[in-house]
Short mmCIF file of C-alpha atoms in Angstrom, two decimals:
data_model
loop_
_atom_site.label_atom_id
_atom_site.label_comp_id
_atom_site.label_asym_id
_atom_site.label_seq_id
_atom_site.Cartn_x
_atom_site.Cartn_y
_atom_site.Cartn_z
CA MET P 1 6.19 -18.66 15.49
CA LEU P 2 3.97 -16.05 13.88
CA PHE P 3 6.65 -13.33 13.85
CA ASN P 4 10.34 -14.26 13.91
CA TRP P 5 11.64 -11.05 15.45
CA LYS P 6 15.31 -12.13 15.35
CA SER P 7 15.35 -13.16 11.71
CA PRO P 8 17.84 -11.13 9.59
CA ALA P 9 15.15 -10.75 6.91
CA PHE P 10 12.66 -9.44 9.49
CA ILE P 11 15.21 -6.91 10.74
CA GLU P 12 15.99 -5.88 7.16
CA GLY P 13 12.30 -5.33 6.45
CA ALA P 14 11.89 -3.25 9.61
CA ARG P 15 14.84 -1.07 8.64
CA MET P 16 13.58 -0.62 5.10
CA SER P 17 10.16 0.46 6.38
CA ALA P 18 11.64 3.09 8.73
CA PRO P 19 11.67 6.03 6.24
CA SER P 20 7.95 5.59 5.56
CA GLN P 21 6.94 5.75 9.22
CA PHE P 22 6.84 9.55 9.33
CA GLY P 23 4.19 9.58 6.64
CA MET P 24 2.32 6.72 8.26
CA GLY P 25 2.40 8.50 11.61
CA ALA P 26 1.09 11.77 10.20
CA TRP P 27 -1.66 9.93 8.34
CA GLY P 28 -2.63 7.97 11.45
CA LEU P 29 -2.83 11.15 13.52
CA VAL P 30 -5.09 12.78 10.93
CA VAL P 31 -7.45 9.80 10.82
CA GLY P 32 -7.57 9.62 14.62
CA VAL P 33 -8.56 13.27 14.90
CA ALA P 34 -11.08 12.89 12.07
CA MET P 35 -12.86 10.04 13.84
CA ILE P 36 -13.46 12.12 16.96
CA LYS P 37 -14.50 15.19 14.96
CA ALA P 38 -16.98 13.02 13.04
CA GLY P 39 -18.77 12.30 16.29
CA LEU P 40 -17.49 8.84 17.16
CA THR P 41 -17.19 8.01 20.84
CA LEU P 42 -13.84 6.97 22.29
CA PRO P 43 -14.66 3.22 22.25
CA GLN P 44 -16.04 3.48 18.71
CA ALA P 45 -12.96 5.30 17.44
CA LEU P 46 -10.59 2.86 19.14
CA GLY P 47 -12.51 -0.09 17.75
CA MET P 48 -12.46 1.36 14.25
CA THR P 49 -8.73 2.03 14.19
CA LEU P 50 -7.88 -1.41 15.61
CA LEU P 51 -10.22 -3.42 13.40
CA VAL P 52 -10.40 -1.49 10.13
CA PHE P 53 -6.76 -0.36 9.71
CA ALA P 54 -7.43 1.43 6.40
CA GLY P 55 -7.06 5.20 6.48
CA SER P 56 -8.63 6.02 3.12
CA ALA P 57 -11.64 3.81 3.79
CA GLN P 58 -12.05 5.27 7.26
CA LEU P 59 -12.00 8.85 5.96
CA ALA P 60 -14.47 7.93 3.22
CA ALA P 61 -16.83 6.25 5.69
CA LEU P 62 -16.75 8.90 8.43
CA PRO P 63 -18.88 11.56 6.65
CA LEU P 64 -21.45 8.89 5.82
CA MET P 65 -21.52 7.72 9.42
CA ALA P 66 -21.92 11.29 10.63
CA ALA P 67 -24.83 11.72 8.19
CA HIS P 68 -26.43 8.47 9.48
CA ALA P 69 -26.25 6.85 6.05
CA PRO P 70 -27.46 3.24 5.74
CA VAL P 71 -24.94 0.61 6.78
CA TRP P 72 -24.87 -0.92 3.30
CA VAL P 73 -23.91 2.45 1.76
CA ILE P 74 -21.02 2.82 4.21
CA PHE P 75 -19.93 -0.76 3.56
CA VAL P 76 -20.02 -0.43 -0.24
CA THR P 77 -18.15 2.89 -0.10
CA ALA P 78 -15.36 1.40 2.01
CA LEU P 79 -15.25 -1.65 -0.26
CA ILE P 80 -14.84 0.47 -3.39
CA VAL P 81 -12.10 2.59 -1.80
CA ASN P 82 -10.22 -0.57 -0.79
CA LEU P 83 -10.50 -2.33 -4.15
CA ARG P 84 -6.93 -1.28 -4.89
CA PHE P 85 -5.79 -3.78 -2.28
CA LEU P 86 -7.25 -6.54 -4.43
CA ILE P 87 -4.86 -5.55 -7.20
CA MET P 88 -1.90 -5.19 -4.88
CA SER P 89 -2.50 -8.45 -3.07
CA ALA P 90 -2.60 -10.26 -6.41
CA LEU P 91 1.04 -9.25 -6.91
CA ILE P 92 2.30 -11.08 -3.85
CA ALA P 93 -0.39 -13.75 -3.37
CA PRO P 94 1.50 -16.46 -5.34
CA ARG P 95 4.42 -16.17 -2.89
CA PHE P 96 2.25 -17.26 0.04
CA ALA P 97 -0.48 -19.37 -1.58
CA HIS P 98 0.88 -22.50 0.12
CA LEU P 99 0.35 -21.13 3.64
CA HIS P 100 -2.61 -21.97 5.86
CA TRP P 101 -5.57 -19.66 5.30
CA PHE P 102 -5.22 -18.16 8.79
CA LYS P 103 -1.61 -17.12 8.17
CA ARG P 104 -2.54 -15.67 4.78
CA THR P 105 -5.40 -13.75 6.41
CA VAL P 106 -3.09 -12.28 9.06
CA LEU P 107 -0.52 -11.23 6.46
CA GLY P 108 -3.25 -9.73 4.29
CA PHE P 109 -4.69 -7.74 7.19
CA PHE P 110 -1.34 -6.17 8.06
CA THR P 111 -0.19 -5.53 4.49
CA GLY P 112 -0.71 -2.05 3.01
CA ASP P 113 0.17 0.08 0.01
CA ILE P 114 3.72 0.96 0.99
CA THR P 115 4.60 -2.50 2.23
CA VAL P 116 3.60 -4.08 -1.08
CA ALA P 117 5.74 -1.58 -3.00
CA LEU P 118 8.77 -2.11 -0.76
CA PHE P 119 8.35 -5.87 -0.85
CA MET P 120 8.13 -6.02 -4.65
CA ASN P 121 11.16 -3.76 -4.94
CA ARG P 122 13.20 -6.06 -2.70
CA PHE P 123 11.86 -9.35 -4.10
CA PRO P 124 10.62 -8.82 -7.67
CA HIS P 125 10.66 -12.54 -8.43
CA MET P 126 9.11 -15.68 -6.98
CA TRP P 127 11.17 -17.69 -4.51
CA ASN P 128 12.89 -20.86 -5.74
CA SER P 129 13.57 -22.68 -2.48
CA ALA P 130 12.20 -23.10 1.03
CA ALA P 131 14.96 -20.86 2.38
CA GLU P 132 14.05 -18.06 -0.03
CA GLU P 133 10.37 -18.45 0.83
CA GLY P 134 11.13 -18.05 4.52
CA GLU P 135 13.29 -15.01 3.79
CA GLN P 136 10.55 -13.32 1.78
CA ARG P 137 7.93 -14.09 4.41
CA ASP P 138 10.06 -12.75 7.28
CA PHE P 139 10.92 -9.66 5.24
CA LEU P 140 7.25 -8.90 4.65
CA LYS P 141 6.55 -9.33 8.36
CA GLY P 142 9.40 -6.94 9.12
CA LEU P 143 7.70 -4.38 6.89
CA VAL P 144 4.17 -4.71 8.21
CA VAL P 145 4.68 -5.01 11.97
CA PRO P 146 6.34 -1.59 12.54
CA ASN P 147 3.88 -0.11 10.06
CA TRP P 148 0.93 -1.39 12.12
CA PHE P 149 2.36 -0.25 15.45
CA VAL P 150 3.13 3.27 14.19
CA TRP P 151 -0.34 3.56 12.69
CA GLN P 152 -2.09 2.41 15.85
CA ILE P 153 -0.01 4.56 18.21
CA THR P 154 -0.42 7.76 16.21
CA SER P 155 -4.07 7.08 15.46
CA ILE P 156 -4.79 6.57 19.16
CA ILE P 157 -2.89 9.78 19.94
CA GLY P 158 -5.12 11.55 17.41
CA ILE P 159 -8.20 10.05 19.03
CA LEU P 160 -7.13 11.18 22.50
CA LEU P 161 -6.17 14.66 21.32
CA GLY P 162 -9.40 15.02 19.36
CA SER P 163 -10.20 18.60 18.50
CA GLN P 164 -6.98 19.91 20.08
CA VAL P 165 -5.12 19.34 16.79
CA PRO P 166 -5.92 22.22 14.38
CA THR P 167 -6.92 21.18 10.88
CA HIS P 168 -4.75 23.94 9.36
CA TRP P 169 -1.62 22.03 10.34
CA GLY P 170 -2.04 20.06 7.12
CA LEU P 171 -0.79 16.78 8.58
CA GLY P 172 -2.54 14.78 5.91
CA PHE P 173 -0.58 16.53 3.17
CA ALA P 174 2.64 16.10 5.16
CA GLY P 175 1.97 12.39 5.32
CA THR P 176 1.35 12.27 1.58
CA LEU P 177 4.65 14.04 0.89
CA ALA P 178 6.55 11.69 3.18
CA ILE P 179 5.07 8.64 1.49
CA LEU P 180 5.88 10.15 -1.92
CA CYS P 181 9.52 10.53 -0.91
CA VAL P 182 9.62 6.83 -0.05
CA MET P 183 7.89 5.69 -3.24
CA LEU P 184 9.84 7.73 -5.81
CA PRO P 185 13.16 5.87 -5.38
CA LEU P 186 11.29 2.65 -6.23
CA VAL P 187 10.63 3.92 -9.77
CA GLN P 188 13.80 2.58 -11.32
CA ASN P 189 13.07 1.75 -14.98
CA ARG P 190 11.22 3.06 -18.02
CA PRO P 191 8.09 0.89 -17.64
CA ALA P 192 7.73 2.04 -14.03
CA VAL P 193 8.18 5.69 -15.01
CA GLY P 194 5.60 5.34 -17.77
CA GLY P 195 3.12 3.68 -15.43
CA VAL P 196 3.57 6.36 -12.76
CA VAL P 197 3.19 9.22 -15.25
CA LEU P 198 0.04 7.81 -16.81
CA ALA P 199 -1.42 6.92 -13.40
CA SER P 200 -0.77 10.47 -12.22
CA VAL P 201 -2.54 11.95 -15.24
CA VAL P 202 -5.53 9.63 -14.81
CA ALA P 203 -5.71 10.39 -11.08
CA VAL P 204 -5.86 14.13 -11.75
CA LEU P 205 -8.40 13.86 -14.56
CA ALA P 206 -10.61 11.44 -12.61
CA HIS P 207 -10.30 13.21 -9.27
CA ALA P 208 -13.96 14.25 -9.29
CA LEU P 209 -15.27 10.69 -9.49
CA PRO P 210 -17.19 9.63 -6.37
CA TYR P 211 -15.92 7.17 -3.75
CA LYS P 212 -12.30 7.75 -4.84
CA LEU P 213 -12.91 5.71 -7.98
CA GLY P 214 -10.38 7.93 -9.72
CA LEU P 215 -7.66 6.44 -7.53
CA LEU P 216 -8.70 2.90 -8.40
CA LEU P 217 -8.86 3.76 -12.11
CA ALA P 218 -5.40 5.34 -11.95
CA VAL P 219 -3.94 2.24 -10.29
CA ILE P 220 -5.44 -0.10 -12.89
CA VAL P 221 -4.43 2.02 -15.90
CA GLY P 222 -0.94 2.73 -14.55
CA MET P 223 -0.19 -0.89 -13.74
CA GLY P 224 -1.57 -2.10 -17.06
CA PHE P 225 0.50 0.42 -19.00
CA ALA P 226 3.66 -0.43 -17.05
CA MET P 227 3.14 -4.15 -17.72
CA TRP P 228 2.61 -3.46 -21.43
CA LEU P 229 5.77 -1.35 -21.59
CA GLU P 230 7.78 -4.00 -19.78
CA GLU P 231 6.62 -6.67 -22.22
CA HIS P 232 7.32 -4.34 -25.15
CA PHE P 233 10.86 -3.59 -23.98
CA ASP P 234 11.54 -7.27 -23.23
CA THR P 235 10.35 -8.25 -26.71
CA GLY P 236 12.52 -5.55 -28.28
CA ALA P 237 15.55 -6.66 -26.29
CA GLU P 238 15.04 -10.29 -27.29
CA ALA P 239 14.75 -9.31 -30.96
CA ALA P 240 17.92 -7.22 -30.74
CA ASN P 241 19.81 -10.08 -29.10
CA ALA P 242 18.57 -12.47 -31.77
CA ASP P 243 19.78 -10.12 -34.53
CA GLN P 244 23.18 -9.80 -32.90
CA ALA P 245 23.43 -13.57 -32.54
CA GLY P 246 22.49 -14.02 -36.20
CA GLN P 247 25.10 -11.52 -37.33
CA GLY P 248 27.68 -13.28 -35.19
CA ASP P 249 26.88 -16.62 -36.82
CA GLN P 250 27.24 -15.10 -40.29
CA THR P 251 30.67 -13.75 -39.50
#
């Protein structure tokens, strides 16, 4: 069965994803409206939201499509914007490397920014048994399925409403705030705080870079710094424990 709806882990994942759905819904509505305002027909907009499922890439590609830019320019732009998913998928790829390529492809298609963060917060370590592997897989599915449905429903509503939704409502910013409220509780230790702070600074300083490269740079720098801090603190803790053990032996 592709999705085990009755699994306790699936239900847990669905419940954990619930607070983020307001932000996802607002973001989907914004992208749906943007597609119609960019000149896409109803079938084109519906096809894009069902097949692409990547809000940032869609918003980056829409102005280029409206300007009749070459297909390769649109493709490269969307690819650059979505490079962050390469980094995020590398975090959870070892958990599911044993699965058939089709199942991995389906999971990869449905998985997004928030779902990776929530998954890593719930399961920071690799599974050690078949039962744990099944639990982690069902939990991830519980995260991504509601996320996909909310995105598609609100995006289609935005497509159907079209220009009837005023841009001054600021739904995109509302979605960003909602997602921020979900992400902040996940920052639970000093390495994570350091990574977030540095990533925020880099994102602001590199905001003017084209194709949202500033976002990608911020993700890479922030994650690298957090990993360095985690290793530094772990090394310091091990040294302190070794000193205490040595002092205990002397006494």
